[in-house]
Short mmCIF file of C-alpha atoms in Angstrom, two decimals:
data_model
loop_
_atom_site.label_atom_id
_atom_site.label_comp_id
_atom_site.label_asym_id
_atom_site.label_seq_id
_atom_site.Cartn_x
_atom_site.Cartn_y
_atom_site.Cartn_z
CA SER A 1 -7.50 -4.01 -11.75
CA ALA A 2 -9.77 -1.69 -10.49
CA VAL A 3 -10.30 2.06 -10.47
CA ILE A 4 -10.45 3.69 -6.97
CA SER A 5 -12.01 7.32 -7.14
CA GLN A 6 -11.49 9.00 -3.62
CA LYS A 7 -12.69 12.30 -2.29
CA PRO A 8 -11.84 14.61 -1.10
CA SER A 9 -8.13 14.66 -1.89
CA ARG A 10 -7.69 17.27 0.58
CA ASP A 11 -9.28 19.06 3.23
CA ILE A 12 -8.03 21.65 6.02
CA CYS A 13 -10.35 20.81 9.06
CA GLN A 14 -10.62 22.40 13.04
CA ARG A 15 -10.56 20.13 15.60
CA GLY A 16 -13.45 18.55 17.37
CA THR A 17 -14.71 17.97 13.77
CA SER A 18 -15.39 14.77 11.71
CA LEU A 19 -14.60 14.24 7.98
CA THR A 20 -16.26 11.39 6.18
CA ILE A 21 -13.90 10.12 3.01
CA GLN A 22 -15.49 8.45 0.31
CA CYS A 23 -14.00 5.79 -1.66
CA GLN A 24 -16.01 4.23 -5.30
CA VAL A 25 -14.74 1.31 -6.97
CA ASP A 26 -15.11 0.87 -10.86
CA SER A 27 -16.21 -2.59 -9.94
CA GLN A 28 -17.49 -4.87 -7.45
CA VAL A 29 -14.53 -5.96 -5.37
CA THR A 30 -14.31 -8.85 -2.34
CA MET A 31 -12.25 -6.56 -0.15
CA MET A 32 -11.64 -2.76 0.84
CA PHE A 33 -8.82 -1.11 3.27
CA TRP A 34 -8.64 1.88 4.39
CA TYR A 35 -4.77 2.93 5.33
CA ARG A 36 -3.17 5.81 7.31
CA GLN A 37 0.16 7.49 6.10
CA GLN A 38 2.04 9.57 8.21
CA PRO A 39 4.75 11.93 6.76
CA GLY A 40 7.91 9.94 5.71
CA GLN A 41 6.41 6.72 6.85
CA SER A 42 5.28 3.52 5.63
CA LEU A 43 1.08 2.43 5.31
CA THR A 44 -0.32 1.79 8.35
CA LEU A 45 -3.77 -0.62 7.72
CA ILE A 46 -6.51 1.15 9.90
CA ALA A 47 -9.23 -1.09 9.03
CA THR A 48 -10.72 -3.57 6.78
CA ALA A 49 -14.28 -2.63 5.69
CA ASN A 50 -16.78 -5.85 5.02
CA GLN A 51 -19.84 -5.55 3.02
CA GLY A 52 -22.67 -5.75 4.93
CA SER A 53 -20.93 -6.09 8.22
CA GLU A 54 -19.01 -4.16 11.05
CA ALA A 55 -15.36 -3.14 9.74
CA THR A 56 -12.22 -5.19 11.17
CA TYR A 57 -10.19 -2.87 12.95
CA GLU A 58 -6.75 -2.90 13.38
CA SER A 59 -4.76 -2.69 17.01
CA GLY A 60 -4.50 1.03 17.99
CA PHE A 61 -8.00 1.63 15.92
CA VAL A 62 -11.32 1.97 17.23
CA ILE A 63 -14.75 2.25 15.85
CA ASP A 64 -15.87 5.23 17.70
CA LYS A 65 -13.09 7.47 16.31
CA PHE A 66 -13.31 5.94 12.70
CA PRO A 67 -16.30 4.74 11.57
CA ILE A 68 -16.26 2.88 8.65
CA SER A 69 -19.67 1.97 6.48
CA ARG A 70 -19.50 -0.27 3.16
CA PRO A 71 -23.00 -0.13 2.07
CA ASN A 72 -22.51 -2.43 -1.15
CA LEU A 73 -19.26 -4.29 -3.15
CA THR A 74 -18.34 -1.10 -4.64
CA PHE A 75 -18.29 2.03 -2.48
CA SER A 76 -17.16 2.52 1.32
CA THR A 77 -16.92 5.52 3.66
CA LEU A 78 -14.58 6.41 6.40
CA THR A 79 -15.08 8.96 9.20
CA VAL A 80 -12.49 10.65 10.91
CA SER A 81 -13.84 11.56 14.32
CA ASN A 82 -13.46 14.59 16.95
CA MET A 83 -9.98 15.22 14.99
CA SER A 84 -7.33 16.47 16.77
CA PRO A 85 -3.68 17.92 15.21
CA GLU A 86 -2.26 14.39 15.69
CA ASP A 87 -5.38 13.22 13.41
CA SER A 88 -3.08 15.06 10.17
CA SER A 89 -2.62 12.11 7.82
CA ILE A 90 -2.83 11.11 4.19
CA TYR A 91 -5.53 8.58 4.62
CA LEU A 92 -5.48 5.71 1.95
CA CYS A 93 -8.39 3.41 0.24
CA SER A 94 -7.30 0.71 -1.57
CA ALA A 95 -9.48 -2.64 -3.28
CA THR A 96 -8.67 -5.95 -3.78
CA PRO A 97 -10.58 -7.70 -6.89
CA GLY A 98 -11.47 -11.29 -7.48
CA THR A 99 -10.80 -13.74 -4.80
CA GLY A 100 -9.27 -11.58 -2.63
CA GLY A 101 -6.24 -13.44 -1.90
CA LEU A 102 -7.66 -16.41 -2.01
CA ASP A 103 -6.22 -17.63 -5.00
CA GLY A 104 -2.84 -16.59 -3.86
CA GLU A 105 -2.59 -13.19 -5.90
CA ASN A 106 -3.31 -10.60 -3.58
CA ILE A 107 -3.05 -7.41 -5.42
CA GLN A 108 -4.31 -4.36 -3.87
CA TYR A 109 -5.27 -1.23 -5.78
CA PHE A 110 -4.91 2.29 -4.58
CA GLY A 111 -7.03 5.94 -4.92
CA ALA A 112 -4.86 8.86 -5.11
CA GLY A 113 -5.47 9.70 -1.05
CA THR A 114 -6.82 12.36 1.13
CA ARG A 115 -4.73 14.76 2.55
CA LEU A 116 -6.09 15.68 6.00
CA SER A 117 -4.45 18.75 8.12
CA VAL A 118 -6.26 19.45 11.28
CA LEU A 119 -6.06 22.75 12.97
CA ASP B 1 8.25 -6.31 15.24
CA GLN B 2 8.82 -5.38 11.72
CA GLN B 3 8.48 -8.21 9.41
CA VAL B 4 9.27 -6.67 6.19
CA LYS B 5 12.31 -4.23 6.03
CA GLN B 6 13.95 -1.99 3.61
CA ASN B 7 16.92 -0.91 4.89
CA SER B 8 18.05 1.44 2.67
CA PRO B 9 15.75 5.02 2.76
CA SER B 10 17.10 6.06 -0.10
CA LEU B 11 18.62 5.23 -3.06
CA SER B 12 20.54 7.24 -5.79
CA VAL B 13 21.12 5.96 -9.39
CA GLN B 14 22.34 7.60 -12.83
CA GLU B 15 19.78 7.48 -15.19
CA GLY B 16 20.06 4.46 -17.61
CA ARG B 17 22.28 2.71 -15.12
CA ILE B 18 20.34 -0.59 -12.99
CA SER B 19 18.56 0.35 -9.73
CA ILE B 20 18.55 -2.10 -7.46
CA LEU B 21 16.11 -2.28 -4.58
CA ASN B 22 16.11 -4.58 -1.67
CA CYS B 23 13.62 -5.85 0.54
CA ASP B 24 14.15 -8.70 3.73
CA TYR B 25 11.30 -10.66 5.18
CA THR B 26 11.13 -12.73 8.58
CA ASN B 27 8.14 -14.57 8.59
CA SER B 28 8.48 -17.99 6.59
CA MET B 29 4.49 -18.05 5.87
CA PHE B 30 4.68 -15.50 3.09
CA ASP B 31 4.18 -16.41 -0.06
CA TYR B 32 2.94 -13.62 -2.49
CA PHE B 33 5.31 -10.51 -2.51
CA LEU B 34 4.94 -7.23 -4.18
CA TRP B 35 6.13 -3.83 -5.60
CA TYR B 36 4.48 -0.84 -5.50
CA LYS B 37 5.69 2.92 -6.44
CA LYS B 38 4.39 5.93 -5.15
CA TYR B 39 4.65 9.84 -6.13
CA PRO B 40 4.18 12.66 -3.97
CA ALA B 41 0.33 13.47 -3.59
CA GLU B 42 -0.85 9.73 -5.27
CA GLY B 43 -1.64 6.58 -4.32
CA PRO B 44 0.77 3.56 -4.32
CA THR B 45 0.86 2.09 -7.57
CA PHE B 46 1.36 -1.86 -8.46
CA LEU B 47 4.14 -2.25 -10.04
CA ILE B 48 4.95 -5.93 -9.95
CA SER B 49 4.65 -9.36 -7.88
CA ILE B 50 6.01 -12.49 -7.39
CA SER B 51 4.75 -16.05 -5.67
CA SER B 52 6.93 -17.82 -3.82
CA ILE B 53 6.84 -20.96 -6.41
CA LYS B 54 9.03 -18.82 -8.46
CA ASP B 55 12.30 -17.42 -8.05
CA LYS B 56 12.02 -14.42 -10.43
CA ASN B 57 9.21 -12.34 -12.53
CA GLU B 58 10.01 -10.10 -15.27
CA ASP B 59 7.68 -7.22 -16.90
CA GLY B 60 9.49 -4.98 -19.23
CA ARG B 61 12.29 -2.77 -17.20
CA PHE B 62 11.38 -4.33 -14.01
CA THR B 63 12.42 -7.47 -12.37
CA VAL B 64 11.80 -8.94 -9.17
CA PHE B 65 13.49 -11.48 -7.74
CA LEU B 66 12.82 -13.81 -4.82
CA ASN B 67 15.42 -16.19 -2.34
CA LYS B 68 13.41 -17.97 -0.18
CA SER B 69 16.22 -19.18 1.81
CA ALA B 70 17.63 -16.14 2.65
CA LYS B 71 14.23 -13.95 2.88
CA HIS B 72 14.87 -11.68 0.43
CA LEU B 73 13.63 -10.01 -2.65
CA SER B 74 15.15 -7.39 -4.93
CA LEU B 75 13.36 -5.41 -7.53
CA HIS B 76 15.82 -4.68 -10.22
CA ILE B 77 15.14 -1.25 -12.63
CA VAL B 78 16.49 -1.33 -16.24
CA PRO B 79 17.58 1.30 -17.37
CA SER B 80 16.62 3.39 -14.72
CA GLN B 81 14.58 6.82 -16.17
CA PRO B 82 13.81 10.08 -15.05
CA GLY B 83 10.30 9.04 -14.07
CA ASP B 84 11.30 6.35 -12.04
CA SER B 85 12.26 8.90 -8.87
CA ALA B 86 9.67 7.93 -6.73
CA VAL B 87 9.10 6.09 -3.01
CA TYR B 88 9.43 2.21 -3.70
CA PHE B 89 7.11 -0.06 -1.01
CA CYS B 90 7.69 -3.92 -0.68
CA ALA B 91 4.88 -5.91 0.63
CA ALA B 92 3.88 -9.49 1.65
CA SER B 93 1.41 -11.47 2.30
CA GLU B 94 0.54 -15.17 3.93
CA PHE B 95 -1.35 -17.41 1.59
CA ARG B 96 -5.20 -16.85 1.97
CA ASN B 97 -4.71 -13.78 3.76
CA TYR B 98 -5.79 -10.58 2.38
CA GLN B 99 -3.73 -8.35 4.39
CA LEU B 100 -0.45 -6.74 3.03
CA ILE B 101 2.46 -6.14 5.45
CA TRP B 102 4.65 -3.23 4.12
CA GLY B 103 7.97 -2.30 4.52
CA ALA B 104 8.98 1.38 5.50
CA GLY B 105 9.90 2.51 1.66
CA THR B 106 12.90 3.32 -0.46
CA LYS B 107 13.41 6.48 -1.99
CA LEU B 108 14.51 6.30 -5.56
CA ILE B 109 16.44 9.31 -7.33
CA ILE B 110 17.46 9.10 -10.80
CA LYS B 111 19.96 11.77 -11.44
CA PRO B 112 19.92 13.05 -15.05
#
């Protein structure tokens, strides 16, 4: 398994500003992911954070709005840029240890999330 | 196109009884299935998983059943306890694909 530490746990931000969320894993992991969860809804994948290369973004999410870094195998950041009230959500970091699903087992472990409110 | 469906937004069960949460999927390429539990203000916690080569996996009070022909899986919790009150998510992945496809979640309420 993997223990994920995510910070900040919550923040209230002004429109037009940016917030960087940090995600630290207690061991080296193959894959790291960033999700968004709107109230009462399921998890939506924003992007996969690739170590040493650019993140892979899902449809509807772009690098200019959600720049991601992954400088090593245990750490990643997600920045929410030029925020608007529509960005108010819970942002979650997850990680997959081992072979990242190549052996069939594909368990993701999650941080506690960052609850973001944009005024 | 919703590939993983949890059709019950909520479920209420008496403490001590069995809770059954259901999940249907449409993609026949899915071969690994997971259940997560989520409390408010926390991230999802992995509960139990099952590979498509099995039809049942058990871990303590939690059992997951997989019916591949019906593209249906269920999570049984026996006996249900107050601490089981949470939102339960079903997720699925294809072989050698690290992405998980998530259901909408079912809110389980255990009544004392």
